[in-house]
Coordinates of C-alpha atoms in Angstrom, one line a residue:
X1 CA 120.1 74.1 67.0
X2 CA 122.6 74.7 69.8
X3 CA 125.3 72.1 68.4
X4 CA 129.4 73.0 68.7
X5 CA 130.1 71.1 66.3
X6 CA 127.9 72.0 63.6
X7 CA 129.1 75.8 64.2
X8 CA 132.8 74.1 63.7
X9 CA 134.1 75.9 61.0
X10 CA 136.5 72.3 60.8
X11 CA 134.2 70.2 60.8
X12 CA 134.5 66.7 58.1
X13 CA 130.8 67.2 57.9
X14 CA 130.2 70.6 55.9
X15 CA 130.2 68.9 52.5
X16 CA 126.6 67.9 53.3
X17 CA 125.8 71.6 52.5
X18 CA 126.7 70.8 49.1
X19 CA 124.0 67.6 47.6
X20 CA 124.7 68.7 43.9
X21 CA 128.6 68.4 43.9
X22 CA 128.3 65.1 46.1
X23 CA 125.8 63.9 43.2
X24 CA 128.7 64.4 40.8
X25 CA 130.7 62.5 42.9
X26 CA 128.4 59.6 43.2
X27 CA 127.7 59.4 39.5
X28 CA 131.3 59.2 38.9
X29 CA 131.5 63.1 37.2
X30 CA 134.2 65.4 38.1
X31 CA 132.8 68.5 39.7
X32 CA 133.9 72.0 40.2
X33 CA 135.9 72.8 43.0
X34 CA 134.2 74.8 45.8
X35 CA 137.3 76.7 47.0
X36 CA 140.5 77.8 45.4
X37 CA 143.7 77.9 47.1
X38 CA 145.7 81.0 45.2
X39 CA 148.7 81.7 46.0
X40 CA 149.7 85.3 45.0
X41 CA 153.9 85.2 46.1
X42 CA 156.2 83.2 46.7
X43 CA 157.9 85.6 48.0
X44 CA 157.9 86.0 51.9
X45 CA 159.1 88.1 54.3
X46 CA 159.9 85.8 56.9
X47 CA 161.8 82.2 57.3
X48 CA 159.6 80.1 59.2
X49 CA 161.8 77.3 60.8
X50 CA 158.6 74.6 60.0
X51 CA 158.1 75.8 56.1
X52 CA 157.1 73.1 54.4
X53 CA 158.2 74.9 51.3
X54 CA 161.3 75.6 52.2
X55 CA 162.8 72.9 54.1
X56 CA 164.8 70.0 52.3
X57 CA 163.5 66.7 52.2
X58 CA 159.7 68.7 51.9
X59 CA 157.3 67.2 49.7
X60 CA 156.5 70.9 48.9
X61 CA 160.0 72.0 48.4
X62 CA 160.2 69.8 45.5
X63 CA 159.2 72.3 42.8
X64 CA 158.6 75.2 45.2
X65 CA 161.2 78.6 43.7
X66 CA 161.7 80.0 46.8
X67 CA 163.0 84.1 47.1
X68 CA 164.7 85.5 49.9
X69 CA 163.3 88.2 51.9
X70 CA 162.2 91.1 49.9
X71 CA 162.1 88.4 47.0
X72 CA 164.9 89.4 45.8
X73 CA 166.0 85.7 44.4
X74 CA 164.7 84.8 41.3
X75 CA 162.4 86.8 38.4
X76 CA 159.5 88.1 38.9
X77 CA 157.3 85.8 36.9
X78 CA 158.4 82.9 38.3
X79 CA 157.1 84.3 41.9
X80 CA 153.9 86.0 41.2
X81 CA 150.8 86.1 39.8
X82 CA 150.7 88.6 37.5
X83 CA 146.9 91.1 38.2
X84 CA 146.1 90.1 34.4
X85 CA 146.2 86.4 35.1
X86 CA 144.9 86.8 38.8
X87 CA 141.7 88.8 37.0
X88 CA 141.1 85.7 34.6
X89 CA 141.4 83.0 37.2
X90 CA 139.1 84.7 39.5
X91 CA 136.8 85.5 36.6
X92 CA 136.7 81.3 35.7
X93 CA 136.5 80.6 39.3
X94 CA 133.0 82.7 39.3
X95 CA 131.7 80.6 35.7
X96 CA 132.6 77.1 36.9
X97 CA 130.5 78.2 39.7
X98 CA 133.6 78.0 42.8
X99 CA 132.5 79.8 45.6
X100 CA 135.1 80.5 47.9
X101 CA 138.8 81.8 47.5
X102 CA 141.7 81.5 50.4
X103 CA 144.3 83.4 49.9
X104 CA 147.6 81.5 51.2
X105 CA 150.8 81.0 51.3
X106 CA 153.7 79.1 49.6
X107 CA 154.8 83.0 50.1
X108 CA 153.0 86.0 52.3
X109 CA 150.2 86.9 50.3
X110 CA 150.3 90.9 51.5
X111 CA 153.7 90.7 49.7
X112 CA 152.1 91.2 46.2
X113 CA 152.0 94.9 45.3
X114 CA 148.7 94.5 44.5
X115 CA 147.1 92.0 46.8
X116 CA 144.6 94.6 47.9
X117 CA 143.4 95.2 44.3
X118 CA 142.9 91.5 43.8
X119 CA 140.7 91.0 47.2
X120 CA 138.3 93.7 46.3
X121 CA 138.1 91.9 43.0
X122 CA 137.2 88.7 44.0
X123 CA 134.6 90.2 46.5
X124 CA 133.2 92.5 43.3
X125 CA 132.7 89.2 41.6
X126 CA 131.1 87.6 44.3
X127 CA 132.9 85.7 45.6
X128 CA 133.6 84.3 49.1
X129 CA 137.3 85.2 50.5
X130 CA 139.4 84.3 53.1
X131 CA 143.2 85.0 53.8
X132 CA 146.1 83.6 56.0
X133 CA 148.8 86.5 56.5
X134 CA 151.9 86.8 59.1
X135 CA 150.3 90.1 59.6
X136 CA 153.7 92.1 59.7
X137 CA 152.3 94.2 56.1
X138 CA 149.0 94.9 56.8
X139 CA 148.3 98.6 55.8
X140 CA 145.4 100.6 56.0
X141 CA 144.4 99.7 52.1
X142 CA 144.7 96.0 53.4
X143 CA 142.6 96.4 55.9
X144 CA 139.8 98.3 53.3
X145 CA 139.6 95.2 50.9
X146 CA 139.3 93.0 53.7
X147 CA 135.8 94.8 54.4
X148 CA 133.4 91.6 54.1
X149 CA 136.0 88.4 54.2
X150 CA 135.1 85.9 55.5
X151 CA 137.7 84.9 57.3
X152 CA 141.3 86.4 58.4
X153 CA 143.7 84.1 59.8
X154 CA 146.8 85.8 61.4
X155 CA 150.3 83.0 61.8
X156 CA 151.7 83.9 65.0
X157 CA 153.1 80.8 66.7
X158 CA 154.6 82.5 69.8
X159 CA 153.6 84.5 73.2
X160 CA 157.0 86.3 72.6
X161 CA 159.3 88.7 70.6
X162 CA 161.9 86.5 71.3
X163 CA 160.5 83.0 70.5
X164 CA 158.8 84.7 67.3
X165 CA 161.7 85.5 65.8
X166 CA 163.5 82.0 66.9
X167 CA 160.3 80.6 65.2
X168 CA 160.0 82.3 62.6
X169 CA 163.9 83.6 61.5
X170 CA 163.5 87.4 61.9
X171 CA 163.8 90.3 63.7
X172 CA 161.9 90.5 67.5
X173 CA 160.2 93.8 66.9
X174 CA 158.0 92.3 64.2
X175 CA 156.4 90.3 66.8
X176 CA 154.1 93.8 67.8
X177 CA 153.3 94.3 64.2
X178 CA 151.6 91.0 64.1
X179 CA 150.0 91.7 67.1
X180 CA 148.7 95.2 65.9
X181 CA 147.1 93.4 62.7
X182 CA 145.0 90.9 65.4
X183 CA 144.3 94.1 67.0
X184 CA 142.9 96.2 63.9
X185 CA 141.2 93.3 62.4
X186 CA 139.3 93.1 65.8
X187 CA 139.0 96.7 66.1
X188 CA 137.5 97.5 62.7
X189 CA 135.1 94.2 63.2
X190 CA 134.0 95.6 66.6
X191 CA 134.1 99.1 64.9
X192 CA 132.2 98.6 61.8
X193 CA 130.4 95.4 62.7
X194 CA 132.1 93.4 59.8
X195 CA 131.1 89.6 60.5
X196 CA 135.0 88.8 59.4
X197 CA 136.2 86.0 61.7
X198 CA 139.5 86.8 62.9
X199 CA 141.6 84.3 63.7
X200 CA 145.3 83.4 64.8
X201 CA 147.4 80.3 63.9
X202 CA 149.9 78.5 65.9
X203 CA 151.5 75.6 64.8
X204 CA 153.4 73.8 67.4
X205 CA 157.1 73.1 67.2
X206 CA 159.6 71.8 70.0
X207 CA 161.1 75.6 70.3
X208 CA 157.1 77.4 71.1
X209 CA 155.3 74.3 72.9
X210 CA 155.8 76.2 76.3
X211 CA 154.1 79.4 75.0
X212 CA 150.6 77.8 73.9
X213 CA 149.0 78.6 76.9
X214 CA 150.1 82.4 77.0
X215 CA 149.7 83.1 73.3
X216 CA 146.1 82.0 73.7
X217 CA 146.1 84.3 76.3
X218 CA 147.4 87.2 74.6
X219 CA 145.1 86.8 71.1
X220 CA 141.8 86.8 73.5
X221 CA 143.1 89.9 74.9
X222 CA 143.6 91.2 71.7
X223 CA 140.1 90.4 70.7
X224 CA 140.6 87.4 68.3
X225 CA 137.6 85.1 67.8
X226 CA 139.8 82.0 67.8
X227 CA 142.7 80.5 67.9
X228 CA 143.7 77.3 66.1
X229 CA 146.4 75.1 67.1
X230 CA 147.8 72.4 65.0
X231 CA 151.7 70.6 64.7
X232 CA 153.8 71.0 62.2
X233 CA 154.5 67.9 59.7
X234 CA 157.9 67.4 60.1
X235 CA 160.4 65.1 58.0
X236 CA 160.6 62.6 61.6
X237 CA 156.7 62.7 61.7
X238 CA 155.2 61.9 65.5
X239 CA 159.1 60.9 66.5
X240 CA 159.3 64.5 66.6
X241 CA 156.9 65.5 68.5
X242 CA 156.9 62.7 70.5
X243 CA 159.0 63.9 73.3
X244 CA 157.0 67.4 74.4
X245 CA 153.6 65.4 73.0
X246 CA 152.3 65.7 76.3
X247 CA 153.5 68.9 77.5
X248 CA 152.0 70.5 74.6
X249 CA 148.6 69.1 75.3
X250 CA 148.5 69.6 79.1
X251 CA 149.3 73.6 77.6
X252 CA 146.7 73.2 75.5
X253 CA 144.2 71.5 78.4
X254 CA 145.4 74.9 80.6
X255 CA 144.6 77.3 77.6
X256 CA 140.6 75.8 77.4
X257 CA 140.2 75.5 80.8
X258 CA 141.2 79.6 81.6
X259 CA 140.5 81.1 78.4
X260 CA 137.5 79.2 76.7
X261 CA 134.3 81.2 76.7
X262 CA 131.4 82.3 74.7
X263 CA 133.0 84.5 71.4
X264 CA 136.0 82.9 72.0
X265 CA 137.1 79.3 71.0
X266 CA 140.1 77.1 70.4
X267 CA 140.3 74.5 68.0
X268 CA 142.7 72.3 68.9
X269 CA 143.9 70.3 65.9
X270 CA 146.7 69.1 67.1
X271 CA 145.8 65.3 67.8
X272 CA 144.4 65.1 64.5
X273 CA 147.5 66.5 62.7
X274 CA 149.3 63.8 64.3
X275 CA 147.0 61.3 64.3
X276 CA 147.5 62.0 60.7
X277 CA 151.4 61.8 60.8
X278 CA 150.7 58.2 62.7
X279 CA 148.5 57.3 60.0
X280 CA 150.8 57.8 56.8
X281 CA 149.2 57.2 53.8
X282 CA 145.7 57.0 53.5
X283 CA 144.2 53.6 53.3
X284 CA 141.7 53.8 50.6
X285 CA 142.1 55.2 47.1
X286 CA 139.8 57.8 47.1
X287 CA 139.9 61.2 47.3
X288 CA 136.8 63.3 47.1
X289 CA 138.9 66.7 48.8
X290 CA 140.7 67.3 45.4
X291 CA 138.0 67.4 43.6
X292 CA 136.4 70.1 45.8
X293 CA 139.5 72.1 46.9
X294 CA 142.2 72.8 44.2
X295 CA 145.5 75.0 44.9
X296 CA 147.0 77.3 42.8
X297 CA 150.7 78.0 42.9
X298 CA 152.8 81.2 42.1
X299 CA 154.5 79.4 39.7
X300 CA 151.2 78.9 37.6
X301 CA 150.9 75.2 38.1
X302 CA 147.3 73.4 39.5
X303 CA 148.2 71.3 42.4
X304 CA 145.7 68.5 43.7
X305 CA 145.5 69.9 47.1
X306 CA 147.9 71.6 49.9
X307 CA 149.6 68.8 51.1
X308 CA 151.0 67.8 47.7
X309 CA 151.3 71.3 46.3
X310 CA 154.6 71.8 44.6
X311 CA 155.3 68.4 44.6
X312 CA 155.5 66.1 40.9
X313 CA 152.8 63.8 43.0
X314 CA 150.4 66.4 43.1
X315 CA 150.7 68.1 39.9
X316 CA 147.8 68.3 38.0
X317 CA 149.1 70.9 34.7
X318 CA 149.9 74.0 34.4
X319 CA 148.1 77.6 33.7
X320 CA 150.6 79.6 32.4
X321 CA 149.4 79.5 28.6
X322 CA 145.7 78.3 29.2
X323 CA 143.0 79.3 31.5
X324 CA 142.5 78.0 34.6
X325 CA 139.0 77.0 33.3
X326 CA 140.7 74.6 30.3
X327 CA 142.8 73.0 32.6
X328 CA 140.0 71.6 35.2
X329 CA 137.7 70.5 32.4
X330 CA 140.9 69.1 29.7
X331 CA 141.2 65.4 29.0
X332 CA 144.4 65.6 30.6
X333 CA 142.9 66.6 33.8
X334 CA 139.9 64.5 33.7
X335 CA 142.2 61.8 33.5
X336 CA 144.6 62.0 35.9
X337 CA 142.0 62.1 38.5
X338 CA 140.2 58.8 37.4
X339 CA 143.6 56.8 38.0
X340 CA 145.3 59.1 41.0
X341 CA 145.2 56.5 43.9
X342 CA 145.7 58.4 47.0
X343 CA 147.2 55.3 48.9
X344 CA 150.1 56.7 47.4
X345 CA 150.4 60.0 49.0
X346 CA 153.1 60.1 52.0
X347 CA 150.4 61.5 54.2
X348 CA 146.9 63.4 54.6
X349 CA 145.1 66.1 56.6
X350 CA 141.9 65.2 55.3
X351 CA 141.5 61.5 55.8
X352 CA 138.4 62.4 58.0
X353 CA 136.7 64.4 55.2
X354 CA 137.4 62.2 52.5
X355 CA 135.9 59.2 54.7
X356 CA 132.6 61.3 54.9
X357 CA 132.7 61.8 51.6
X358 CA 133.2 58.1 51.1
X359 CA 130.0 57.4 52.9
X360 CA 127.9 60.3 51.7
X361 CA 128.1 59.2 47.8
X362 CA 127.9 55.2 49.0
X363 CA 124.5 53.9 47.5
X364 CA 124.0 51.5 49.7
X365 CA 124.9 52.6 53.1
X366 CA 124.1 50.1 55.9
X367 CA 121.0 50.8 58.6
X368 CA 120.2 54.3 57.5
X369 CA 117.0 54.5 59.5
X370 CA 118.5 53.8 62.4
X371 CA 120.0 57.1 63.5

């Protein structure tokens, strides 16, 4: 079958893949998660002006320890994932039966000494990987135990030295290394005929919405597979983004229209991010997504999903004397997720797939033989 959308690595629809964990979910069990968020760092080597973690008034800044560049702020342990721990939690991810890890940030996940020690790991184990990266630290041993992701997503949000380091607070000549990491990632996938996705990010903010257009541009040149374009959740919500809405999407109308092709796609998420910000709080109580994806902090504590991590709302307990295995299936656990109502969150990226959800595990679904 021939069908966009069901090659749309964003689609709502993908759970469907999945019957035995959306049978858990109909008969009121708690299931596994299918994919781990793990944050390695906290530490980063950049100062994104949209950090969610680092911006006050965040709902992620809340309990988020933040380190300057270099992480020079705060200890060690209170940044990091430790290899020991990272081994264990990778090792219960694999006998709770999870199948996929994303590698993320709170911090720059290439930060971690040993990040490329812990990626061939997870692969050894079997496991399905993904990362997002700035891509200014990729190094040749990077590159080696990304051999077989599944995924690489490279932040970029810019066409230009000098709006990158605007965007993201540092220094314009870092701009080329993240384009030489889009560049070796497609090189060595071209090369070697790794079936690694590589994508780019760019999240749109008032200070890069006139360089959507050219920094789509420049990542097909460079031989990206995609480039995905959301907006930044900002404390003013769609008031901010309100007065270059339109700009932005006539940029990103330009950008399909010119650079759109077979092996090359955009995904354009930026309607739906603030569709979500117009939203607010979802409107029903249930949330099948944190039961499915979990997140992982540096700081050792389980959050219910991204939005909410390192925030009291989504805390869920921490790992730093138990495994994560005794966490998910504790008591404690189990019962926080029978009464969280997630009418109470402040927002949500995943209304969408938590209303198919909604209607997959429905027993009674109205005119089914009608399709």
């Amino acid at each position: 079958m021939n069908d966009a959308l069901a090659a749309d690595p964003y689609s709502p629809f993908k759970v469907v893949h999945h019957p035995d964990r959306l049978e858990q979910l109909r008969s009121g069990l708690q299931p596994a998660p299918l994919q781990v968020h793990m944050v390695l760092s906290n530490r980063c080597n950049q100062r994104c002006s949209f950090c969610a973690y680092r911006r006050k008034g965040s709902t992620s800044s809340e309990l988020f320890r933040p380190a300057g560049p270099g992480g020079r702020q705060g200890s060690r342990r209170s940044l990091e994932i430790s290899l020991h721990k990272c081994e264990e939690i990778l090792s219960d991810c694999v006998r709770m039966g999870i199948k996929a890890v994303q590698f993320t940030g709170g911090g720059e996940p290439l930060i971690h000494r040993d990040h490329a020690k812990v990626f061939v790991m997870a692969k050894e184990l079997g496991l399905d990987i993904a990362l997002v990266t700035n891509g200014t630290l990729v190094t040749g041993a990077t590159l080696e135990a990304l051999r077989g992701a599944a995924w690489v997503r490279v932040s970029l949000d810019a066409a230009s030295a000098e709006t990158y380091a605007k965007v993201r607070g540092v220094r314009p000549e870092l701009f080329q290394k993240a384009l030489g990491a889009i560049r070796d990632l497609a090189t060595l996938r071209d090369r070697e005929k790794w079936q690694t996705i590589v994508g780019v990010g760019f999240v749109v903010i008032r200070e890069n919405r006139h360089e959507i257009r050219d920094a789509v541009r420049l990542c097909r040149e460079l031989g990206a597979d995609n480039v995905r374009i959301s907006g930044a959740f900002m404390p003013k919500g769609f008031a901010y983004h309100a007065p270059f809405f339109q700009e932005a999407k006539d940029q990103l109308a330009e950008a399909k229209r010119d650079f759109e092709a077979r092996g090359f796609r955009i995904f354009d998420l930026y309607d739906d991010r603030l569709c979500d910000l117009k939203e607010g709080s979802p409107s029903d109580p249930f949330c099948g997504y944190m039961h499915l994806v979990t997140y992982i902090g540096a700081d050792l504590n389980v959050y219910r999903c991204c939005v909410l991590a390192y925030s009291r709302a989504g805390l869920v307990g921490s790992i730093a004397e138990r495994s994560f295995r005794e966490l998910w299936e504790s008591p404690e656990k189990q019962a926080d997720f029978e009464c969280f109502d997630a009418r109470l969150c402040p927002r949500c990226m995943f209304n969408n797939k938590n209303r198919f959800m909604r209607y997959c595990i429905s027993r009674n679904p109205l005119h089914v033989n009608f399709v």
